[in-house]
PDB file of C-alpha atoms in Angstrom:
ATOM      1  CA  UNK A 162     109.894  55.202 106.739  1.00  0.00           C
ATOM      2  CA  UNK A 163     112.712  53.956 104.518  1.00  0.00           C
ATOM      3  CA  UNK A 164     116.241  54.876 105.398  1.00  0.00           C
ATOM      4  CA  UNK A 165     117.997  56.986 102.786  1.00  0.00           C
ATOM      5  CA  UNK A 166     121.445  58.451 102.509  1.00  0.00           C
ATOM      6  CA  UNK A 167     121.633  61.765 104.336  1.00  0.00           C
ATOM      7  CA  UNK A 168     123.633  64.581 102.728  1.00  0.00           C
ATOM      8  CA  UNK A 169     123.830  66.385 106.066  1.00  0.00           C
ATOM      9  CA  UNK A 170     122.739  69.790 107.260  1.00  0.00           C
ATOM     10  CA  UNK A 171     125.996  71.685 106.842  1.00  0.00           C
ATOM     11  CA  UNK A 172     125.031  73.479 103.641  1.00  0.00           C
ATOM     12  CA  UNK A 173     121.835  74.739 105.285  1.00  0.00           C
ATOM     13  CA  UNK A 174     123.485  76.133 108.426  1.00  0.00           C
ATOM     14  CA  UNK A 175     124.362  79.845 108.098  1.00  0.00           C
ATOM     15  CA  UNK A 176     128.092  80.494 108.187  1.00  0.00           C
ATOM     16  CA  UNK A 177     129.282  82.377 111.250  1.00  0.00           C
ATOM     17  CA  UNK A 178     125.792  83.030 112.586  1.00  0.00           C
ATOM     18  CA  UNK A 179     125.934  85.720 115.261  1.00  0.00           C
ATOM     19  CA  UNK A 180     122.871  84.723 117.216  1.00  0.00           C
ATOM     20  CA  UNK A 181     120.498  81.838 117.812  1.00  0.00           C
ATOM     21  CA  UNK A 182     117.624  83.639 116.074  1.00  0.00           C
ATOM     22  CA  UNK A 183     119.588  83.510 112.822  1.00  0.00           C
ATOM     23  CA  UNK A 184     120.026  79.769 113.164  1.00  0.00           C
ATOM     24  CA  UNK A 185     116.382  79.264 114.097  1.00  0.00           C
ATOM     25  CA  UNK A 186     115.222  81.248 111.064  1.00  0.00           C
ATOM     26  CA  UNK A 187     117.345  79.131 108.733  1.00  0.00           C
ATOM     27  CA  UNK A 188     116.435  75.733 110.212  1.00  0.00           C
ATOM     28  CA  UNK A 189     113.064  75.298 108.407  1.00  0.00           C
ATOM     29  CA  UNK A 190     114.946  75.199 105.115  1.00  0.00           C
ATOM     30  CA  UNK A 191     117.066  72.216 106.117  1.00  0.00           C
ATOM     31  CA  UNK A 192     116.970  69.221 103.805  1.00  0.00           C
ATOM     32  CA  UNK A 193     119.916  67.434 105.391  1.00  0.00           C
ATOM     33  CA  UNK A 194     118.046  64.153 105.760  1.00  0.00           C
ATOM     34  CA  UNK A 195     114.693  62.679 104.807  1.00  0.00           C
ATOM     35  CA  UNK A 196     113.029  63.365 108.149  1.00  0.00           C
ATOM     36  CA  UNK A 197     111.884  66.831 107.050  1.00  0.00           C
ATOM     37  CA  UNK A 198     109.462  65.325 104.539  1.00  0.00           C
ATOM     38  CA  UNK A 199     106.850  63.720 106.821  1.00  0.00           C
ATOM     39  CA  UNK A 200     107.432  66.050 109.776  1.00  0.00           C
ATOM     40  CA  UNK A 201     105.107  68.998 110.331  1.00  0.00           C
ATOM     41  CA  UNK A 202     107.999  71.376 110.936  1.00  0.00           C
ATOM     42  CA  UNK A 203     111.508  71.686 112.293  1.00  0.00           C
ATOM     43  CA  UNK A 204     111.762  72.041 116.071  1.00  0.00           C
ATOM     44  CA  UNK A 205     114.699  74.201 117.054  1.00  0.00           C
ATOM     45  CA  UNK A 206     116.102  74.848 120.523  1.00  0.00           C
ATOM     46  CA  UNK A 207     114.791  77.544 122.828  1.00  0.00           C
ATOM     47  CA  UNK A 208     115.738  79.315 126.022  1.00  0.00           C
ATOM     48  CA  UNK A 209     118.286  81.752 127.365  1.00  0.00           C
ATOM     49  CA  UNK A 210     121.102  82.536 124.939  1.00  0.00           C
ATOM     50  CA  UNK A 211     123.329  83.013 128.002  1.00  0.00           C
ATOM     51  CA  UNK A 212     122.112  79.839 129.678  1.00  0.00           C
ATOM     52  CA  UNK A 213     124.202  78.342 132.436  1.00  0.00           C
ATOM     53  CA  UNK A 214     122.737  74.923 131.646  1.00  0.00           C
ATOM     54  CA  UNK A 215     121.989  73.368 128.262  1.00  0.00           C
ATOM     55  CA  UNK A 216     119.757  70.303 128.097  1.00  0.00           C
ATOM     56  CA  UNK A 217     120.133  68.119 125.002  1.00  0.00           C
ATOM     57  CA  UNK A 218     117.479  65.507 124.257  1.00  0.00           C
ATOM     58  CA  UNK A 219     116.907  63.060 121.440  1.00  0.00           C
ATOM     59  CA  UNK A 220     114.356  64.562 119.049  1.00  0.00           C
ATOM     60  CA  UNK A 221     110.959  66.289 119.159  1.00  0.00           C
ATOM     61  CA  UNK A 222     107.901  64.151 119.799  1.00  0.00           C
ATOM     62  CA  UNK A 223     104.430  64.319 118.327  1.00  0.00           C
ATOM     63  CA  UNK A 224     103.289  67.322 120.377  1.00  0.00           C
ATOM     64  CA  UNK A 225     106.557  69.183 119.772  1.00  0.00           C
ATOM     65  CA  UNK A 226     106.319  68.518 116.041  1.00  0.00           C
ATOM     66  CA  UNK A 227     102.824  70.016 115.921  1.00  0.00           C
ATOM     67  CA  UNK A 228     103.653  73.042 118.092  1.00  0.00           C
ATOM     68  CA  UNK A 229     107.181  73.698 116.828  1.00  0.00           C
ATOM     69  CA  UNK A 230     108.681  73.906 120.326  1.00  0.00           C
ATOM     70  CA  UNK A 231     110.956  71.438 122.154  1.00  0.00           C
ATOM     71  CA  UNK A 232     109.835  69.622 125.290  1.00  0.00           C
ATOM     72  CA  UNK A 233     106.231  70.815 125.438  1.00  0.00           C
ATOM     73  CA  UNK A 234     104.629  67.367 125.460  1.00  0.00           C
ATOM     74  CA  UNK A 235     104.318  64.921 128.367  1.00  0.00           C
ATOM     75  CA  UNK A 236     108.081  64.345 128.633  1.00  0.00           C
ATOM     76  CA  UNK A 237     108.667  68.086 128.580  1.00  0.00           C
ATOM     77  CA  UNK A 238     106.180  68.701 131.351  1.00  0.00           C
ATOM     78  CA  UNK A 239     107.849  66.014 133.441  1.00  0.00           C
ATOM     79  CA  UNK A 240     111.270  67.536 132.778  1.00  0.00           C
ATOM     80  CA  UNK A 241     110.051  70.939 133.948  1.00  0.00           C
ATOM     81  CA  UNK A 242     108.746  69.321 137.140  1.00  0.00           C
ATOM     82  CA  UNK A 243     112.127  67.655 137.682  1.00  0.00           C
ATOM     83  CA  UNK A 244     114.021  70.898 137.045  1.00  0.00           C
ATOM     84  CA  UNK A 245     111.824  72.689 139.582  1.00  0.00           C
ATOM     85  CA  UNK A 246     112.154  69.870 142.120  1.00  0.00           C
ATOM     86  CA  UNK A 247     115.937  69.902 141.742  1.00  0.00           C
ATOM     87  CA  UNK A 248     116.114  73.654 142.355  1.00  0.00           C
ATOM     88  CA  UNK A 249     117.436  74.706 138.933  1.00  0.00           C
ATOM     89  CA  UNK A 250     116.346  78.160 137.810  1.00  0.00           C
ATOM     90  CA  UNK A 251     114.406  77.554 134.557  1.00  0.00           C
ATOM     91  CA  UNK A 252     115.340  81.010 133.301  1.00  0.00           C
ATOM     92  CA  UNK A 253     118.995  79.886 133.162  1.00  0.00           C
ATOM     93  CA  UNK A 254     118.255  76.947 130.859  1.00  0.00           C
ATOM     94  CA  UNK A 255     118.461  76.377 127.110  1.00  0.00           C
ATOM     95  CA  UNK A 256     116.953  73.188 125.722  1.00  0.00           C
ATOM     96  CA  UNK A 257     117.426  71.524 122.373  1.00  0.00           C
ATOM     97  CA  UNK A 258     117.597  68.135 120.659  1.00  0.00           C
ATOM     98  CA  UNK A 259     120.266  66.185 118.822  1.00  0.00           C
ATOM     99  CA  UNK A 260     117.819  65.680 115.926  1.00  0.00           C
ATOM    100  CA  UNK A 261     115.508  68.525 114.976  1.00  0.00           C
ATOM    101  CA  UNK A 262     112.742  66.672 113.132  1.00  0.00           C
ATOM    102  CA  UNK A 263     110.306  64.097 114.505  1.00  0.00           C
ATOM    103  CA  UNK A 264     110.947  60.558 113.288  1.00  0.00           C
ATOM    104  CA  UNK A 265     107.844  58.427 113.492  1.00  0.00           C
ATOM    105  CA  UNK A 266     105.970  55.452 112.118  1.00  0.00           C
ATOM    106  CA  UNK A 267     102.290  55.610 111.229  1.00  0.00           C
ATOM    107  CA  UNK A 268      99.958  53.106 112.849  1.00  0.00           C
ATOM    108  CA  UNK A 269      96.537  53.934 111.564  1.00  0.00           C
ATOM    109  CA  UNK A 270      96.124  57.618 112.415  1.00  0.00           C
ATOM    110  CA  UNK A 271      98.714  57.534 115.228  1.00  0.00           C
ATOM    111  CA  UNK A 272     102.295  58.685 114.817  1.00  0.00           C
ATOM    112  CA  UNK A 273     104.541  56.419 116.861  1.00  0.00           C
ATOM    113  CA  UNK A 274     107.996  57.588 117.917  1.00  0.00           C
ATOM    114  CA  UNK A 275     110.974  55.955 116.203  1.00  0.00           C
ATOM    115  CA  UNK A 276     114.487  56.374 117.556  1.00  0.00           C
ATOM    116  CA  UNK A 277     116.700  58.273 115.099  1.00  0.00           C
ATOM    117  CA  UNK A 278     119.427  56.245 113.422  1.00  0.00           C
ATOM    118  CA  UNK A 279     123.067  57.253 113.496  1.00  0.00           C
ATOM    119  CA  UNK A 280     122.647  58.649 109.974  1.00  0.00           C
ATOM    120  CA  UNK A 281     120.079  61.141 111.306  1.00  0.00           C
ATOM    121  CA  UNK A 282     122.232  62.097 114.299  1.00  0.00           C
ATOM    122  CA  UNK A 283     125.194  62.710 111.998  1.00  0.00           C
ATOM    123  CA  UNK A 284     123.142  64.613 109.433  1.00  0.00           C
ATOM    124  CA  UNK A 285     121.690  66.956 112.062  1.00  0.00           C
ATOM    125  CA  UNK A 286     124.955  67.397 113.934  1.00  0.00           C
ATOM    126  CA  UNK A 287     125.906  70.722 112.241  1.00  0.00           C
ATOM    127  CA  UNK A 288     122.882  72.406 113.857  1.00  0.00           C
ATOM    128  CA  UNK A 289     123.967  71.239 117.302  1.00  0.00           C
ATOM    129  CA  UNK A 290     127.534  72.366 116.632  1.00  0.00           C
ATOM    130  CA  UNK A 291     126.249  75.783 115.524  1.00  0.00           C
ATOM    131  CA  UNK A 292     124.133  76.131 118.669  1.00  0.00           C
ATOM    132  CA  UNK A 293     127.083  75.321 120.888  1.00  0.00           C
ATOM    133  CA  UNK A 294     129.241  77.813 119.005  1.00  0.00           C
ATOM    134  CA  UNK A 295     126.922  80.528 120.357  1.00  0.00           C
ATOM    135  CA  UNK A 296     126.190  79.070 123.783  1.00  0.00           C
ATOM    136  CA  UNK A 297     128.722  79.031 126.603  1.00  0.00           C
ATOM    137  CA  UNK A 298     127.062  76.906 129.270  1.00  0.00           C
ATOM    138  CA  UNK A 299     128.665  75.854 132.506  1.00  0.00           C
ATOM    139  CA  UNK A 300     126.996  72.451 132.352  1.00  0.00           C
ATOM    140  CA  UNK A 301     125.500  70.339 129.571  1.00  0.00           C
ATOM    141  CA  UNK A 302     122.854  67.838 130.655  1.00  0.00           C
ATOM    142  CA  UNK A 303     122.657  64.937 128.227  1.00  0.00           C
ATOM    143  CA  UNK A 304     119.211  63.322 128.241  1.00  0.00           C
ATOM    144  CA  UNK A 305     119.262  59.721 127.118  1.00  0.00           C
ATOM    145  CA  UNK A 306     121.234  57.490 124.779  1.00  0.00           C
ATOM    146  CA  UNK A 307     120.702  59.327 121.486  1.00  0.00           C
ATOM    147  CA  UNK A 308     121.953  62.637 122.867  1.00  0.00           C
ATOM    148  CA  UNK A 309     124.873  60.778 124.447  1.00  0.00           C
ATOM    149  CA  UNK A 310     125.815  59.313 121.065  1.00  0.00           C
ATOM    150  CA  UNK A 311     125.670  62.770 119.496  1.00  0.00           C
ATOM    151  CA  UNK A 312     127.757  64.513 122.143  1.00  0.00           C
ATOM    152  CA  UNK A 313     129.794  61.997 124.109  1.00  0.00           C
ATOM    153  CA  UNK A 314     130.534  59.294 121.582  1.00  0.00           C
ATOM    154  CA  UNK A 315     129.182  55.838 120.764  1.00  0.00           C
ATOM    155  CA  UNK A 316     130.957  54.105 123.640  1.00  0.00           C
ATOM    156  CA  UNK A 317     129.337  56.259 126.333  1.00  0.00           C
ATOM    157  CA  UNK A 318     126.682  54.465 128.390  1.00  0.00           C
ATOM    158  CA  UNK A 319     124.169  56.588 130.263  1.00  0.00           C
ATOM    159  CA  UNK A 320     123.199  53.681 132.504  1.00  0.00           C
ATOM    160  CA  UNK A 321     126.774  53.378 133.769  1.00  0.00           C
ATOM    161  CA  UNK A 322     127.710  57.056 133.981  1.00  0.00           C
ATOM    162  CA  UNK A 323     124.472  58.818 134.891  1.00  0.00           C
ATOM    163  CA  UNK A 324     124.395  61.425 137.617  1.00  0.00           C
ATOM    164  CA  UNK A 325     128.141  62.034 137.548  1.00  0.00           C
ATOM    165  CA  UNK A 326     129.387  65.536 136.849  1.00  0.00           C
ATOM    166  CA  UNK A 327     132.438  65.178 134.649  1.00  0.00           C
ATOM    167  CA  UNK A 328     134.782  67.378 132.652  1.00  0.00           C
ATOM    168  CA  UNK A 329     133.871  67.512 129.002  1.00  0.00           C
ATOM    169  CA  UNK A 330     135.279  64.096 128.075  1.00  0.00           C
ATOM    170  CA  UNK A 331     138.216  63.796 125.732  1.00  0.00           C
ATOM    171  CA  UNK A 332     136.463  60.748 124.311  1.00  0.00           C
ATOM    172  CA  UNK A 333     133.496  62.858 123.210  1.00  0.00           C
ATOM    173  CA  UNK A 334     132.351  62.577 119.623  1.00  0.00           C
ATOM    174  CA  UNK A 335     134.585  65.040 117.713  1.00  0.00           C
ATOM    175  CA  UNK A 336     135.232  67.239 120.789  1.00  0.00           C
ATOM    176  CA  UNK A 337     136.875  69.864 118.586  1.00  0.00           C
ATOM    177  CA  UNK A 338     133.423  70.658 117.170  1.00  0.00           C
ATOM    178  CA  UNK A 339     132.102  71.807 120.525  1.00  0.00           C
ATOM    179  CA  UNK A 340     133.861  74.837 122.087  1.00  0.00           C
ATOM    180  CA  UNK A 341     133.007  73.735 125.606  1.00  0.00           C
ATOM    181  CA  UNK A 342     136.401  72.709 126.938  1.00  0.00           C
ATOM    182  CA  UNK A 343     135.753  74.376 130.293  1.00  0.00           C
ATOM    183  CA  UNK A 344     132.211  73.066 130.452  1.00  0.00           C
ATOM    184  CA  UNK A 345     131.147  70.050 132.453  1.00  0.00           C
ATOM    185  CA  UNK A 346     128.704  67.366 131.405  1.00  0.00           C
ATOM    186  CA  UNK A 347     126.188  65.207 133.204  1.00  0.00           C
ATOM    187  CA  UNK A 348     124.234  62.388 131.620  1.00  0.00           C
ATOM    188  CA  UNK A 349     120.878  61.164 132.852  1.00  0.00           C
ATOM    189  CA  UNK A 350     117.832  59.369 131.530  1.00  0.00           C
ATOM    190  CA  UNK A 351     115.478  61.015 129.102  1.00  0.00           C
ATOM    191  CA  UNK A 352     112.229  62.055 130.832  1.00  0.00           C
ATOM    192  CA  UNK A 353     110.311  59.815 128.445  1.00  0.00           C
ATOM    193  CA  UNK A 354     112.024  56.884 130.184  1.00  0.00           C
ATOM    194  CA  UNK A 355     110.336  57.985 133.399  1.00  0.00           C
ATOM    195  CA  UNK A 356     106.964  57.909 131.653  1.00  0.00           C
ATOM    196  CA  UNK A 357     107.644  54.346 130.495  1.00  0.00           C
ATOM    197  CA  UNK A 358     108.981  53.118 133.843  1.00  0.00           C
ATOM    198  CA  UNK A 359     107.138  50.480 135.840  1.00  0.00           C
ATOM    199  CA  UNK A 360     107.575  52.647 138.932  1.00  0.00           C
ATOM    200  CA  UNK A 361     107.365  56.251 137.796  1.00  0.00           C
ATOM    201  CA  UNK A 362     107.875  57.681 141.270  1.00  0.00           C
ATOM    202  CA  UNK A 363     111.209  55.915 141.688  1.00  0.00           C
ATOM    203  CA  UNK A 364     112.311  56.833 138.169  1.00  0.00           C
ATOM    204  CA  UNK A 365     111.298  60.462 138.659  1.00  0.00           C
ATOM    205  CA  UNK A 366     113.141  60.665 141.972  1.00  0.00           C
ATOM    206  CA  UNK A 367     116.246  59.295 140.254  1.00  0.00           C
ATOM    207  CA  UNK A 368     116.043  61.974 137.570  1.00  0.00           C
ATOM    208  CA  UNK A 369     115.609  64.679 140.213  1.00  0.00           C
ATOM    209  CA  UNK A 370     118.598  63.332 142.162  1.00  0.00           C
ATOM    210  CA  UNK A 371     120.737  63.582 139.028  1.00  0.00           C
ATOM    211  CA  UNK A 372     119.596  67.149 138.406  1.00  0.00           C
ATOM    212  CA  UNK A 373     120.290  68.080 142.014  1.00  0.00           C
ATOM    213  CA  UNK A 374     123.956  67.393 141.223  1.00  0.00           C
ATOM    214  CA  UNK A 375     123.678  70.082 138.543  1.00  0.00           C
ATOM    215  CA  UNK A 376     121.910  72.476 140.910  1.00  0.00           C
ATOM    216  CA  UNK A 377     124.596  71.967 143.529  1.00  0.00           C
ATOM    217  CA  UNK A 378     127.354  72.666 141.038  1.00  0.00           C
ATOM    218  CA  UNK A 379     125.657  75.850 139.874  1.00  0.00           C
ATOM    219  CA  UNK A 380     125.363  76.971 143.475  1.00  0.00           C
ATOM    220  CA  UNK A 381     129.052  76.344 144.001  1.00  0.00           C
ATOM    221  CA  UNK A 382     128.515  73.406 146.338  1.00  0.00           C
TER     222      UNK A 382
END
């Protein structure tokens, strides 16, 4: 798929939306970048509007693109297992992605995941900002490098900072856009990295250990 200039999603995001349903209803009309053209549909966030924890991933995958729901494919199933194993109440979770359309490359009849470029992250950013304007989580869990770029800035390295509960960093990408000053953040690997790992058990246990930090914080430990 050729890279093209992205006008950005801002003109497609409803002004002063009062609820997440309003945003979700408007999202299919977004033409902020070229990714909408080959994708089956937009994949917006879902979960509790009063969530204590917000998970932010990279982008929908093939299964998510076909079903229109985030984290319902193999990585999503693994994430749900990790959330359960860590002791986080799934009813207190909202989950979304930094980029709302599936970026892929065709190989025969298969659609192979492609990591979004910075132009796609920037173009889709207004949707993430609008979601956070309505959510007031206690903790944001950043899943993988793309979400970290979108939320915490280009210099943040998940491999160096993972599993550490931190105040919302002043170095975050345009922190004024995200009204989460009293929120804390924790970065960890994306569950798809567990699926690709040579030793999945070790990688999964590492993800669970990171999420146990979140569970402990929610419990007041």
